[in-house]
Coordinates of C-alpha atoms in Angstrom, one line a residue:
L767 CA 11.1 -13.6 3.2
L768 CA 8.4 -10.6 3.4
T769 CA 6.3 -10.6 6.0
L770 CA 2.9 -8.7 6.6
L771 CA 2.8 -7.4 10.9
Q772 CA 0.3 -5.2 12.1
P773 CA 1.4 -2.0 13.1
P774 CA 3.4 -2.3 16.6
R775 CA 1.6 -0.3 19.8
L776 CA 3.9 2.5 20.3
A777 CA 4.1 5.3 22.8
T778 CA 3.9 7.3 20.0
P779 CA 1.2 5.9 17.6
M780 CA 2.2 5.6 14.0
L781 CA 0.3 7.0 11.2
D782 CA -2.9 5.0 10.3
L783 CA -1.1 2.3 8.3
E784 CA -3.2 -1.0 6.9
Y785 CA -0.1 -3.1 7.7
I786 CA 3.7 -3.0 7.7
V787 CA 5.6 -5.2 5.1
V788 CA 9.1 -6.1 6.7
S789 CA 11.9 -8.3 5.2
A790 CA 13.4 -8.9 8.3
A791 CA 12.8 -7.6 12.2
A792 CA 14.6 -4.4 13.0
A793 CA 15.0 -2.9 15.7
F794 CA 13.5 0.7 15.0
A795 CA 13.3 3.3 18.0
P796 CA 9.7 4.4 19.0
N797 CA 10.1 7.6 17.7
A798 CA 11.1 6.6 14.3
P799 CA 10.3 9.3 11.3
Q800 CA 8.0 8.5 9.5
V801 CA 7.9 9.0 5.2
Q802 CA 4.5 9.5 3.1
F803 CA 5.2 9.3 -0.4
D804 CA 3.1 9.2 -3.9
A805 CA 4.0 9.6 -7.5
S806 CA 1.9 10.3 -10.3
P807 CA 2.1 10.4 -14.2
W808 CA 2.9 14.2 -13.8
G809 CA 5.3 14.1 -10.6
C810 CA 6.4 12.9 -7.1
G811 CA 6.1 14.1 -3.6
A812 CA 6.8 12.8 0.1
A813 CA 6.2 14.1 3.5
L814 CA 8.3 13.3 6.7
F815 CA 6.6 12.8 10.2
I816 CA 8.3 13.2 13.4
K817 CA 5.7 12.2 15.9
N818 CA 2.9 12.6 13.7
K819 CA 3.9 15.8 13.0
P820 CA 4.9 16.6 9.7
T821 CA 7.9 18.7 9.4
E822 CA 9.5 18.5 5.8
Y823 CA 8.4 17.4 2.5
F824 CA 9.5 17.3 -1.2
M825 CA 7.7 17.5 -4.3
H826 CA 8.8 17.5 -8.0
A827 CA 7.7 17.8 -11.4
W828 CA 9.0 14.8 -13.9
T829 CA 11.0 16.9 -16.4
A830 CA 12.3 15.9 -19.8
E831 CA 15.7 14.7 -18.3
D832 CA 14.0 12.4 -15.8
L833 CA 11.4 11.1 -18.4
K834 CA 14.4 10.0 -20.6
V835 CA 15.9 8.3 -18.2
L836 CA 13.4 6.6 -16.5
N837 CA 11.6 5.6 -20.0
F838 CA 8.0 6.7 -19.5
E839 CA 5.9 9.4 -21.0
L840 CA 4.7 12.2 -19.3
G841 CA 1.0 12.0 -18.2
S842 CA 0.8 8.5 -19.1
S843 CA -0.2 6.0 -16.3
D844 CA 2.3 3.2 -18.0
G845 CA 5.1 3.9 -16.2
Q846 CA 3.2 4.3 -12.7
T847 CA 5.4 1.5 -11.1
T848 CA 8.8 3.2 -12.2
A849 CA 7.6 6.5 -10.9
E850 CA 6.7 5.2 -7.3
Y851 CA 9.5 3.4 -7.1
T852 CA 11.7 6.4 -8.2
C853 CA 9.9 8.5 -5.6
L854 CA 10.5 6.0 -2.9
F855 CA 14.5 5.8 -3.7
A856 CA 14.4 9.8 -3.6
V857 CA 12.8 9.7 -0.1
L858 CA 15.8 7.4 0.9
L859 CA 18.1 10.0 -0.7
V860 CA 16.8 12.9 1.1
W861 CA 16.0 11.3 4.7
G862 CA 17.9 8.0 4.6
A863 CA 21.1 8.7 6.1
T864 CA 19.7 10.9 8.5
S865 CA 17.3 8.5 10.1
A866 CA 20.1 5.9 10.0
D867 CA 20.0 5.6 13.8
T868 CA 16.2 5.3 14.4
G869 CA 15.4 3.9 11.4
L870 CA 12.8 5.1 8.9
Y871 CA 9.4 3.9 8.0
T872 CA 8.3 4.6 4.3
A873 CA 4.5 4.7 3.8
G874 CA 3.1 4.5 0.2
D875 CA -0.1 3.1 -1.2
S876 CA 2.4 0.9 -4.5
M877 CA 2.7 -2.4 -3.2
A878 CA 5.2 -3.1 -5.9
A879 CA 7.4 -0.2 -5.1
L880 CA 7.2 -1.1 -1.3
E881 CA 8.2 -5.0 -2.7
L882 CA 10.8 -3.9 -4.9
S883 CA 12.6 -1.7 -2.2
L884 CA 12.9 -4.9 -0.1
T885 CA 13.9 -7.6 -2.5
L886 CA 15.7 -4.9 -4.7
K887 CA 15.2 -6.6 -7.6
G888 CA 13.2 -5.7 -10.7
N889 CA 13.5 -5.7 -14.7
K890 CA 15.0 -2.9 -16.4
I891 CA 15.0 0.7 -15.1
L892 CA 13.4 -1.4 -12.0
S893 CA 16.6 -3.1 -11.5
L894 CA 18.7 0.0 -11.9
I895 CA 17.1 1.6 -9.1
S896 CA 17.6 -1.3 -6.9
R897 CA 21.1 -1.1 -7.9
E898 CA 21.3 2.5 -6.3
I899 CA 19.2 1.3 -3.2
S900 CA 21.8 -1.4 -2.7
W901 CA 24.5 0.6 -3.3
Q902 CA 23.7 3.7 -1.4
R903 CA 22.2 1.9 1.7
A904 CA 25.4 -0.1 2.1
I905 CA 27.4 3.1 2.0
F906 CA 25.2 5.6 3.9
G907 CA 23.8 2.7 6.3
W908 CA 20.3 3.4 5.4
R909 CA 18.2 1.4 7.6
Y910 CA 14.1 1.6 6.7
G911 CA 10.9 -0.3 6.8
C912 CA 8.1 -0.2 4.1
A913 CA 4.5 0.3 5.0
H914 CA 1.4 0.2 2.8
L915 CA -0.9 3.0 3.5
P916 CA -4.1 2.6 1.6
A917 CA -4.6 5.4 -1.3
E918 CA -7.4 7.2 0.2
K919 CA -5.2 7.2 3.2
N920 CA -2.4 8.7 1.6
E921 CA -4.0 12.2 0.6
R922 CA -1.3 14.3 1.6
A923 CA 1.5 12.6 -0.8
D924 CA -1.2 12.1 -3.6
M925 CA -1.5 15.9 -3.4
L926 CA 2.2 16.8 -3.7
S927 CA 2.6 14.2 -6.4
R928 CA -0.3 15.5 -8.4
W929 CA 0.3 19.1 -8.2
P930 CA 2.1 19.7 -11.3
E931 CA -0.6 17.9 -13.4
P932 CA -2.3 20.5 -15.7
G933 CA -5.8 22.0 -15.2
P934 CA -7.4 23.8 -12.3
A935 CA -5.6 24.7 -9.7
R936 CA -4.8 21.7 -6.8
R937 CA -5.9 22.1 -3.0
W938 CA -3.0 22.2 -1.2
P939 CA -1.9 20.1 1.9
A940 CA -3.1 22.3 4.9
E941 CA -0.2 20.4 7.4
L942 CA 2.4 21.4 5.3
E943 CA 1.8 25.1 5.3
G944 CA 4.9 26.7 6.7
Q945 CA 6.7 23.4 6.8
T946 CA 10.5 23.2 5.1
R947 CA 10.6 22.4 1.6
R948 CA 13.4 20.0 0.8
P949 CA 15.2 20.0 -3.2
M950 CA 14.3 16.5 -5.1
P951 CA 17.6 14.8 -5.8
H952 CA 18.9 15.3 -9.1
L953 CA 18.5 11.5 -10.1
R954 CA 21.2 11.9 -12.6
H955 CA 24.0 13.4 -10.6
E956 CA 22.8 10.6 -7.7
W957 CA 22.8 7.7 -10.1
A958 CA 26.2 5.9 -9.7
C959 CA 25.1 3.0 -11.9
L960 CA 23.9 4.8 -15.1

């Protein structure tokens, strides 16, 4: 069962979340890291926050190989849920194992991707991503909660995801200046079920 909870009152307040979606009450550390993520038809991106301060991020432009695996066209919004769920999977690949002791809050504006990561269901490519998350969660001890962050409050991750979009130069999230950039995991190498 999925439950909507108000963000807990912690010594270190969480990011400005609307509500948290949890599948079970999990004991997370009060200072559990938080990741904001987002995807666009051009790429995806995420930023890790420790005590509400950004410390690391990744950004990725969809490649021809990604599009072949994920089965959507560059620039098309038809594969938006797939793009968002893939980005959430990448978040877990990058930060899931290192946050196993504290737990990890993943925050995004796609309720579909958040729900899929908790139910681990889906059709076609979404099912493949769910199988990968399930398998790797068991192997690496991922502990994560999901939080819905309204689109207007997910600006940093949105900027990262749209950075590869053609056209005028994009605005860079000022808070991420000088922070560590993590590489996006190579999806084909990471997916055992593929």
